[in-house]
mmCIF file of C-alpha atoms in Angstrom:
data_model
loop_
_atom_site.group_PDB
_atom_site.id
_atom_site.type_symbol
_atom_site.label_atom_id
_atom_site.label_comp_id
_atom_site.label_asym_id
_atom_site.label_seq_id
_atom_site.Cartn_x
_atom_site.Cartn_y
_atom_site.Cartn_z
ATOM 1 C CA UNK A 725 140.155 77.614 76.941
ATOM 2 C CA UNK A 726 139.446 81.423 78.243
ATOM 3 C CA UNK A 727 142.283 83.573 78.857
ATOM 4 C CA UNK A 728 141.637 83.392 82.915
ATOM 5 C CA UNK A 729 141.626 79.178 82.713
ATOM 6 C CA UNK A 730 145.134 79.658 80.500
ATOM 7 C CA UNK A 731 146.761 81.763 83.570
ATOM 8 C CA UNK A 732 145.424 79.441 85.914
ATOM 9 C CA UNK A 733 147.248 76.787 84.682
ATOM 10 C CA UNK A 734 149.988 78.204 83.813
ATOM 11 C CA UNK A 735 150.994 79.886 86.989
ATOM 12 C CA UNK A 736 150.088 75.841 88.772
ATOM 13 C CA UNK A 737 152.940 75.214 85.774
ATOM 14 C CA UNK A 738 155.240 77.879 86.903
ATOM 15 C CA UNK A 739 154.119 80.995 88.504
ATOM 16 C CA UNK A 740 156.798 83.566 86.659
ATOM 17 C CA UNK A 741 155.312 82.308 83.281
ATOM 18 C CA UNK A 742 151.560 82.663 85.231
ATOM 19 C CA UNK A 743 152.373 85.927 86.043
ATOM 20 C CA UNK A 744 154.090 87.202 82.770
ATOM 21 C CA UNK A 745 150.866 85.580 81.150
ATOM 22 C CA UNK A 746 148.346 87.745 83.756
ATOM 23 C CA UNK A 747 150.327 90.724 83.265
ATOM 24 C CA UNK A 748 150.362 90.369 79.483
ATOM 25 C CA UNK A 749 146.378 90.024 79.474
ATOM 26 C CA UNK A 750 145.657 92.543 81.879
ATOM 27 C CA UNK A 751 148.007 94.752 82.590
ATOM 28 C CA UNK A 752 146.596 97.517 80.097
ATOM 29 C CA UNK A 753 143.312 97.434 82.297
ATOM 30 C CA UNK A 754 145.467 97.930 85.070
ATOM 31 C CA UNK A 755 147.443 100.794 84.010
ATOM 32 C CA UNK A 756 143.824 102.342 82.323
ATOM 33 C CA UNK A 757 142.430 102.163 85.926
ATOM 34 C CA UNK A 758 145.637 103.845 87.513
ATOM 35 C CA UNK A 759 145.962 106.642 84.992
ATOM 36 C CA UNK A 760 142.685 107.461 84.993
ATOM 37 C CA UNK A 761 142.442 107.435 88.376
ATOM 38 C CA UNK A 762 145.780 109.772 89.186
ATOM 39 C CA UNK A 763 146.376 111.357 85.734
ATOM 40 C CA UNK A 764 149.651 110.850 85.981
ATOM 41 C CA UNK A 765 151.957 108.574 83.588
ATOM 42 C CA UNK A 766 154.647 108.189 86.345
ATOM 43 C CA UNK A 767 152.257 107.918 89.126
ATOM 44 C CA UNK A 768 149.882 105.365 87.258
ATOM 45 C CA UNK A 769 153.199 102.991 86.293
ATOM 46 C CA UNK A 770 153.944 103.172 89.871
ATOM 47 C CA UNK A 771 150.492 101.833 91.155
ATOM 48 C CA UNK A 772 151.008 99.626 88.321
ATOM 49 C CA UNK A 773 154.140 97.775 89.626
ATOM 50 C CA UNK A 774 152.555 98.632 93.012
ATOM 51 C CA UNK A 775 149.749 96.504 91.597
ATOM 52 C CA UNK A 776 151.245 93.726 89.941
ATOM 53 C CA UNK A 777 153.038 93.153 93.849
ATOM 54 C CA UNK A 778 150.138 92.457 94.820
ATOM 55 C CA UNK A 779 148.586 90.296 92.077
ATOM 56 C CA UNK A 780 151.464 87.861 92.678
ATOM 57 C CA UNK A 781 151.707 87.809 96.220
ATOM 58 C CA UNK A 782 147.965 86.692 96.355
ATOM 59 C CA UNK A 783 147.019 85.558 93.445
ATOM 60 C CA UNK A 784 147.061 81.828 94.879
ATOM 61 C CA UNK A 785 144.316 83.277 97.415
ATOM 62 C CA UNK A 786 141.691 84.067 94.268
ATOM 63 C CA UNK A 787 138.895 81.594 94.122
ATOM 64 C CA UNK A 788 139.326 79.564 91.008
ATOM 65 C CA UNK A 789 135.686 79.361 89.791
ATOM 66 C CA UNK A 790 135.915 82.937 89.812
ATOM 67 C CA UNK A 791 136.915 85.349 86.915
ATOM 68 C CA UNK A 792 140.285 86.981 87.487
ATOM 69 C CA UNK A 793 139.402 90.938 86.418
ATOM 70 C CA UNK A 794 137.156 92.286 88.893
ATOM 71 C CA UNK A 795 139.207 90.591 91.583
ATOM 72 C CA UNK A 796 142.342 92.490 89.711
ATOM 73 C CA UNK A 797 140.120 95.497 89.431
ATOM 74 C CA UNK A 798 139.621 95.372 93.152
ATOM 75 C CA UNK A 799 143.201 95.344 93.618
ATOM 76 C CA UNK A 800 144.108 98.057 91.234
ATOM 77 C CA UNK A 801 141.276 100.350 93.223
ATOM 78 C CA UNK A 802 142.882 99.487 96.740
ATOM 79 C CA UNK A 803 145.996 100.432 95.763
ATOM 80 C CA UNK A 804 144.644 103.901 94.022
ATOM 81 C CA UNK A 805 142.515 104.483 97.409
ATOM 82 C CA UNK A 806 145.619 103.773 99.245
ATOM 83 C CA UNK A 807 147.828 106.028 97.326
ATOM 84 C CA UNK A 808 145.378 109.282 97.512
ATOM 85 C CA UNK A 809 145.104 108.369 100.867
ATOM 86 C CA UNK A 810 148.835 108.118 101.362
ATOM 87 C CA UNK A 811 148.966 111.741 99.881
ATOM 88 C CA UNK A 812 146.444 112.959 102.450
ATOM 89 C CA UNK A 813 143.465 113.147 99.549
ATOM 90 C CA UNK A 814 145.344 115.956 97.326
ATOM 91 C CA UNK A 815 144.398 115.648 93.873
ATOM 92 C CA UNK A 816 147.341 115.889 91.405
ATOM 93 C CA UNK A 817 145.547 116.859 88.333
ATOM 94 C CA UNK A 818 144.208 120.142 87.036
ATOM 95 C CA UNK A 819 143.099 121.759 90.424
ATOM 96 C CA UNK A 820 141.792 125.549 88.588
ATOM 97 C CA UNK A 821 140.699 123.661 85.525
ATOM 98 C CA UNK A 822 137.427 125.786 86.007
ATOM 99 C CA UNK A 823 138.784 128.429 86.348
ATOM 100 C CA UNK A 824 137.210 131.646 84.675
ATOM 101 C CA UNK A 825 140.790 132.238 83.018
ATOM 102 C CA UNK A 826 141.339 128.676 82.240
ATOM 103 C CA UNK A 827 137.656 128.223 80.381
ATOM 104 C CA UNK A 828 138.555 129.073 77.162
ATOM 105 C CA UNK A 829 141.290 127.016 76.855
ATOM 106 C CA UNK A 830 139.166 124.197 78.060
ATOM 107 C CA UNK A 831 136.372 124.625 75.224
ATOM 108 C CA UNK A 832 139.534 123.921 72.623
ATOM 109 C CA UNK A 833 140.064 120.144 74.587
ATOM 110 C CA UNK A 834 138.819 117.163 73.134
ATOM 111 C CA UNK A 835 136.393 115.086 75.069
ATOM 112 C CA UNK A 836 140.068 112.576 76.228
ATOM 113 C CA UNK A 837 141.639 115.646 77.968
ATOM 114 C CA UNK A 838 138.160 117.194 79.346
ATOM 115 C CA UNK A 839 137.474 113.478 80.992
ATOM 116 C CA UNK A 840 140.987 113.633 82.483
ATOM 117 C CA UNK A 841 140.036 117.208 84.267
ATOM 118 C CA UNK A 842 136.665 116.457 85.163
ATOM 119 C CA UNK A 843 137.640 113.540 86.794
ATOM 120 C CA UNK A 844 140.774 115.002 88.064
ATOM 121 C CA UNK A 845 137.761 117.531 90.000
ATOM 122 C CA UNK A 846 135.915 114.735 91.831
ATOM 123 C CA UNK A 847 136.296 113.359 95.206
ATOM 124 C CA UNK A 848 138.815 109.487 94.964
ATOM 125 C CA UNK A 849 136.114 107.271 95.859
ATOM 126 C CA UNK A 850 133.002 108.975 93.344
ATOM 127 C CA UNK A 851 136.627 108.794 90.212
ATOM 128 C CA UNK A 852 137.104 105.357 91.336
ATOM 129 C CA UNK A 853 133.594 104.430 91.254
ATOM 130 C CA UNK A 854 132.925 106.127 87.713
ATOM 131 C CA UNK A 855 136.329 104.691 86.453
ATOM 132 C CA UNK A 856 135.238 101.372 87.176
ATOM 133 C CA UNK A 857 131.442 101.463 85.978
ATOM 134 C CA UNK A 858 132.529 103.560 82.693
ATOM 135 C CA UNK A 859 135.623 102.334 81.664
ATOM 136 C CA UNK A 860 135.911 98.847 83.272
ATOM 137 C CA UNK A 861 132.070 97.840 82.895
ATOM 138 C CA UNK A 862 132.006 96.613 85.846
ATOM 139 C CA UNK A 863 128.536 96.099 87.490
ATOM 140 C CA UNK A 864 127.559 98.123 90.906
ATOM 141 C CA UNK A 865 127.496 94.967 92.787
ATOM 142 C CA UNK A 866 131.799 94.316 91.307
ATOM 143 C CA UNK A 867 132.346 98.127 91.924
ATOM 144 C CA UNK A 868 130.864 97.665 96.099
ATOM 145 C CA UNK A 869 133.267 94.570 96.184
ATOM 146 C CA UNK A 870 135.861 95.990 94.464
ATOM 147 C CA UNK A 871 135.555 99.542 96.832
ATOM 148 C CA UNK A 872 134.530 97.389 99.498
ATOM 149 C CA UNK A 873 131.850 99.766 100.592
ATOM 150 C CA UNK A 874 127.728 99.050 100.377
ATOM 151 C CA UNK A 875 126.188 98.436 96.748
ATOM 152 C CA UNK A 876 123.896 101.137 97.443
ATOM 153 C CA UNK A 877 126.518 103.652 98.515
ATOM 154 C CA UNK A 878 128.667 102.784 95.139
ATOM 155 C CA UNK A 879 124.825 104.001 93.059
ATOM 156 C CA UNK A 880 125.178 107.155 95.438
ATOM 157 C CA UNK A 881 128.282 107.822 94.527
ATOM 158 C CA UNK A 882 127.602 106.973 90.820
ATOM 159 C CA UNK A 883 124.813 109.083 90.617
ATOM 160 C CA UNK A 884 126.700 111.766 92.063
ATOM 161 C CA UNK A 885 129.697 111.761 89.829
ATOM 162 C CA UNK A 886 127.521 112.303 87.014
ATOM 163 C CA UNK A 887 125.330 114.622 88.266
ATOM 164 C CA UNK A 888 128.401 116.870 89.061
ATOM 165 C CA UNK A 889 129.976 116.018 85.931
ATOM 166 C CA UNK A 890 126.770 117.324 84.107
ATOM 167 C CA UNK A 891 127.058 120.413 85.698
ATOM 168 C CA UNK A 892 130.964 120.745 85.040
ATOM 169 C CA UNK A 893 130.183 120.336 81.704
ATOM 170 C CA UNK A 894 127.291 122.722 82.150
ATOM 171 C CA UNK A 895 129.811 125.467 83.388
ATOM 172 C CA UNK A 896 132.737 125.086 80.818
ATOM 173 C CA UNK A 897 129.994 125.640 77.838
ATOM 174 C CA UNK A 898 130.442 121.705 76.826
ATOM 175 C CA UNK A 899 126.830 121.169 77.532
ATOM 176 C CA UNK A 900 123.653 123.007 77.656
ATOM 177 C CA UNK A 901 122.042 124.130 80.680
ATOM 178 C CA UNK B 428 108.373 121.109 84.583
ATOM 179 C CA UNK B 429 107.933 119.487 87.560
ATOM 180 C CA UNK B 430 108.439 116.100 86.636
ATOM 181 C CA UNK B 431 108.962 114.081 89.512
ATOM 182 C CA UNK B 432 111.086 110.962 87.215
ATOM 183 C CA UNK B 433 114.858 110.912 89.437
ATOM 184 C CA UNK B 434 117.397 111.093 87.489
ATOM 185 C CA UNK B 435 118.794 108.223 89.311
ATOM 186 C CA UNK B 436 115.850 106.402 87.182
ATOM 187 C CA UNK B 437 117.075 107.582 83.731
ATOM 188 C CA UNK B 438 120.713 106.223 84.870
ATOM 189 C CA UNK B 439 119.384 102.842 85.808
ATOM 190 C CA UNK B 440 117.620 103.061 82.271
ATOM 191 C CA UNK B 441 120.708 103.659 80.257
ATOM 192 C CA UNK B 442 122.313 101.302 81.929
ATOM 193 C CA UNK B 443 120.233 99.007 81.344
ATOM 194 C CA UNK B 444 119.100 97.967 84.668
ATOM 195 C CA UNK B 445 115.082 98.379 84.469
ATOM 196 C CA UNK B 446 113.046 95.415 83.653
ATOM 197 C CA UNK B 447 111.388 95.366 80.435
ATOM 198 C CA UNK B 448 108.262 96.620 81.840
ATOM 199 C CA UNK B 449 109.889 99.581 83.741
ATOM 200 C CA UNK B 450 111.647 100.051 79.972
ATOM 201 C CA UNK B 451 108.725 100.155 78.619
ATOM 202 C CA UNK B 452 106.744 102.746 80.869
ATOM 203 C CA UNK B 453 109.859 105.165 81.308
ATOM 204 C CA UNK B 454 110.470 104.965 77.594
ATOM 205 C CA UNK B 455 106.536 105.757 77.314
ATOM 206 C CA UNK B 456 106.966 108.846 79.755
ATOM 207 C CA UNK B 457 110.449 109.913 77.847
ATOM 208 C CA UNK B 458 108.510 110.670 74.506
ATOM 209 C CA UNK B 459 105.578 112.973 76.162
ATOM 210 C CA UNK B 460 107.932 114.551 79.141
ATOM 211 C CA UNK B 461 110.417 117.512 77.356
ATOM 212 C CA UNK B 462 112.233 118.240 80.970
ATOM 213 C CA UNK B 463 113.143 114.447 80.824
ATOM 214 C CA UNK B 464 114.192 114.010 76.941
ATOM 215 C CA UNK B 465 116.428 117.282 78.227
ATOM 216 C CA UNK B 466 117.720 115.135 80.907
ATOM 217 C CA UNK B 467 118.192 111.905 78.925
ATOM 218 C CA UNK B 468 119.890 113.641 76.268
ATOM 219 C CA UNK B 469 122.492 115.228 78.849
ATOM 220 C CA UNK B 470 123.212 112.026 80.519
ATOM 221 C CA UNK B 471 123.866 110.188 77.226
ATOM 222 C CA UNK B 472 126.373 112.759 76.775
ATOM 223 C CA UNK B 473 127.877 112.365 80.003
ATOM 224 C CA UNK B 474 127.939 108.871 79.287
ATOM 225 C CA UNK B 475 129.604 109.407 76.280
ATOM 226 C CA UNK B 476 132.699 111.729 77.787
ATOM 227 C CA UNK B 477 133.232 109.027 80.447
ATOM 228 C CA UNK B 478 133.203 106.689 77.528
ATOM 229 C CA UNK B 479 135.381 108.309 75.127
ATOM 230 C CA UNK B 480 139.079 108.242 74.043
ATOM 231 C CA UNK B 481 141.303 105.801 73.387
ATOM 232 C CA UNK B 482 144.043 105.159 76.182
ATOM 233 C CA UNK B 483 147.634 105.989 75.030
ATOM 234 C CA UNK B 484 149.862 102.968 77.383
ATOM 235 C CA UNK B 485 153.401 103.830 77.564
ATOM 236 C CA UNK B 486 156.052 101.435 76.264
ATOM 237 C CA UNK B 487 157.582 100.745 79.785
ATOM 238 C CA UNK B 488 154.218 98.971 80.794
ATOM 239 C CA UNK B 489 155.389 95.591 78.647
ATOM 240 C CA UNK B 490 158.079 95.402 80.504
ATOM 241 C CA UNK B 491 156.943 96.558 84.020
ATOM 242 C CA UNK B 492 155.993 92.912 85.396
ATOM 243 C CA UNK B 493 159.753 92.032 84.320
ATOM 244 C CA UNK B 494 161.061 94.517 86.829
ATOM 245 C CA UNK B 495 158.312 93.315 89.416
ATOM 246 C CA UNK B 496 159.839 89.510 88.850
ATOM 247 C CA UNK B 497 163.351 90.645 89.384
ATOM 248 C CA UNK B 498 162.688 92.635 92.593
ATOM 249 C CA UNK B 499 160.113 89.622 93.474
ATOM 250 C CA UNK B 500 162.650 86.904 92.852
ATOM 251 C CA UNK B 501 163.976 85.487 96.734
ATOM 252 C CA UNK B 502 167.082 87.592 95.991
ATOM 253 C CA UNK B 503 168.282 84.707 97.293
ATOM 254 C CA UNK B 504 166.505 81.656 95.775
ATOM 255 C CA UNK B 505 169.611 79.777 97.333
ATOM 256 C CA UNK B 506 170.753 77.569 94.463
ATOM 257 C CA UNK B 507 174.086 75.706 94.011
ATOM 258 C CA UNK B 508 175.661 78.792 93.638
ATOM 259 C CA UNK B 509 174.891 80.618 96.155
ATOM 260 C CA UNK B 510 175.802 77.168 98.409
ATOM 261 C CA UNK B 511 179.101 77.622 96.385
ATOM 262 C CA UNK B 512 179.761 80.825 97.493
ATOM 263 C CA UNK B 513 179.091 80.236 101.154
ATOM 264 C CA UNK B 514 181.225 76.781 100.951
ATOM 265 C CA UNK B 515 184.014 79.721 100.162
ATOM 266 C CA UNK B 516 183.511 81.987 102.428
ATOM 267 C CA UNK B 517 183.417 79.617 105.702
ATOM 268 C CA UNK B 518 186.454 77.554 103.859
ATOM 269 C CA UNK B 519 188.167 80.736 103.768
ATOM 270 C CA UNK B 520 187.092 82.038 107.160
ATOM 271 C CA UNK B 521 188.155 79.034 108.665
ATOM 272 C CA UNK B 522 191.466 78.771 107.452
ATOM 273 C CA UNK B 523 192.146 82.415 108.449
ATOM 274 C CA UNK B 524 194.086 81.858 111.124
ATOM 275 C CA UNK B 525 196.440 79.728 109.490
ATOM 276 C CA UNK B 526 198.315 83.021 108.324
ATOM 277 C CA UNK B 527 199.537 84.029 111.527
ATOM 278 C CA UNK B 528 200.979 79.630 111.583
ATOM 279 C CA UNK B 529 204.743 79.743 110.446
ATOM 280 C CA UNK B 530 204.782 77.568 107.719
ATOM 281 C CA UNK B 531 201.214 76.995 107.790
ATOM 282 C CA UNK B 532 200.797 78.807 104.134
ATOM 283 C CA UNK B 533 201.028 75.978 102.284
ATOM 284 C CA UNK B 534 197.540 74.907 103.952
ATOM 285 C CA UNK B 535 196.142 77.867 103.463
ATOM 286 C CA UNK B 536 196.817 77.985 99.281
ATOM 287 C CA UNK B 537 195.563 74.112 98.791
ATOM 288 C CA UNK B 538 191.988 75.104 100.910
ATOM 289 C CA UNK B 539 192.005 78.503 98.695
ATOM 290 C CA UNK B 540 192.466 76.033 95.480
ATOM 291 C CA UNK B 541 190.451 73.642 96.426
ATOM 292 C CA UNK B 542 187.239 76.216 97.234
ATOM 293 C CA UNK B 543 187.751 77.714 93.488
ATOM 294 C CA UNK B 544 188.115 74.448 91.825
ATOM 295 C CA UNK B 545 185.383 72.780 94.035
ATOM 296 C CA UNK B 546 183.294 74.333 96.371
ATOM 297 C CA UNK B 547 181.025 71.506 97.397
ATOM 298 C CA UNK B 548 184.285 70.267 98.360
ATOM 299 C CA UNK B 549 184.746 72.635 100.529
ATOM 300 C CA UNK B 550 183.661 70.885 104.171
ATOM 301 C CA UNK B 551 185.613 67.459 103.438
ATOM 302 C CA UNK B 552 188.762 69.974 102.689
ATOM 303 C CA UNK B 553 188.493 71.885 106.003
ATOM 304 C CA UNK B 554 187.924 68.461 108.136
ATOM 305 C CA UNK B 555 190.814 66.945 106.164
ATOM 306 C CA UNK B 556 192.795 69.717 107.167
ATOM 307 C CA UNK B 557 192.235 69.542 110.475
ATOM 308 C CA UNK B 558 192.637 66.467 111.109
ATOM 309 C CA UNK B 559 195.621 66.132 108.996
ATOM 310 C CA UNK B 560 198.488 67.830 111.977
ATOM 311 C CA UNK B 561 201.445 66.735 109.958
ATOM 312 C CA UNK B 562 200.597 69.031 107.336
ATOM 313 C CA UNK B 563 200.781 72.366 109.756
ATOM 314 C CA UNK B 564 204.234 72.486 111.484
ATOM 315 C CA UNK B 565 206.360 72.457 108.362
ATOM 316 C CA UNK B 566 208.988 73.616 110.303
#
């Protein structure tokens, strides 16, 4: 029995034991997609719970011949988008990263903490999108449902998150030009 | 210089969405073309940084979907004792009056008793009170 097919029937059993069982499997790729996406601890365990709302209020409404993480994935995203949105698109984390003052400091990061500000540096919907492709493995045709936007528009927006990452990386001295 | 391979190509290569054939070809062009090894060789390394590191989950998250059952629970999933507790109240309420009754106190204590001892009672007690005059002038 997969893991999905052993929530499945245990939430028809009872749904608080479904749920504990959902949350137990998945609730690390939850919180990975949240804290990536705000780089925040506090912020990420509140789109967390935020999340996990969510995943019980509809999780009668997910189509049982289909697998249970991108649909959770999708979830997870909405409530990111919605959150960023909510704080009218500011970006919490390191703002001046680039900065000329702040580049030497930057060289001494390891490649966790330089993800975390180049990301941090990108527009919600191109983080989202790399989040999900990168760390997820999701496929650009789970990422467009997941984002609910066009597949091609999620490869636009993939392409572009690297290509600006390159050249982030470029500019702090992490990569050659 | 002057290749005219997108980059968006070499991303579909590494991630593996060409067809063998296309594979084949790009991976033909890679070896002779130095502007794209240049290229490939920085995208694996972006790649690599949106790859890397190990997430660090806080010990809260284990317990997170606890808290999200508690809040989630129908604060009132109305169960016996929550029927208990209204069976009180409106025995209570009811009787209310009763302490402005001369004499009437005695009523009042046995539907009090009753409620604590059995609430389900609580109905039958308040009809049986009412219809039971004798018991309220004491006088």
């Amino acid at each position: 029995m997969t893991a999905d097919e052993g929530i499945r029937k245990e939430w028809k059993k009872n749904r608080q034991a479904g749920f504990t069982l959902l949350c137990e499997t998945y609730g690390r790729t939850v919180y990975s997609i949240c804290y990536r996406y705000t780089g925040s601890r506090e912020d990420a365990l509140d789109l967390v719970q935020e999340t996990y709302i969510r995943l019980y209020s509809s999780f009668d409404r997910i189509r049982p011949d289909l697998p249970i993480r991108p649909w959770l994935c999708r979830i997870s995203a909405n409530v990111c988008l919605n959150f960023l949105r909510d704080r009218k698109n500011t970006v919490p984390l390191q703002e001046d990263s680039m900065g000329a003052g702040g580049q030497e400091a930057f060289r001494q990061l390891d490649d966790w903490i330089l993800l975390d500000r180049c990301l941090g540096q990108l527009p919600p919907d191109m983080r989202m999108a790399l989040i999900l492709r990168h760390r997820q493995d999701l496929t650009c045709r789970e990422i467009a449902e997941a984002m609910e936007l066009p597949e091609g528009t999620v490869k636009t927006l993939l392409h572009r998150g690297r290509k600006r990452l390159r050249e982030m990386l470029m500019k702090s001295g992490e990569m050659e030009a | 210089m002057g290749c005219r391979v997108e980059d968006s190509l070499l991303e579909e290569y590494l991630d593996g969405m060409l067809d063998p054939l296309e594979t084949l070809l790009l991976e033909e062009h890679v070896r002779i073309c130095p502007e794209c090894q240049v290229k490939l060789e920085q995208l694996k390394e972006v790649y690599g940084i949106l790859a890397s590191g190990q997430e660090e989950y806080p010990p809260e998250l284990d317990r997170l979907h606890l808290e999200v059952l508690k809040d989630l629970q129908p604060s009132g999933g109305f169960g016996m004792k929550e029927w208990a507790s209204l069976g009180r109240t409106i025995g209570e309420m009811s009787t209310r009056y009763l302490d402005f009754v001369p004499g009437c106190r005695k009523g009042q204590k046995l539907v009090r008793s009753l409620a604590h001892r059995a609430p389900g009672a609580m109905a039958g007690a308040v009809l049986q009170l009412a219809g039971r005059r004798s018991l309220w002038p004491s006088w």
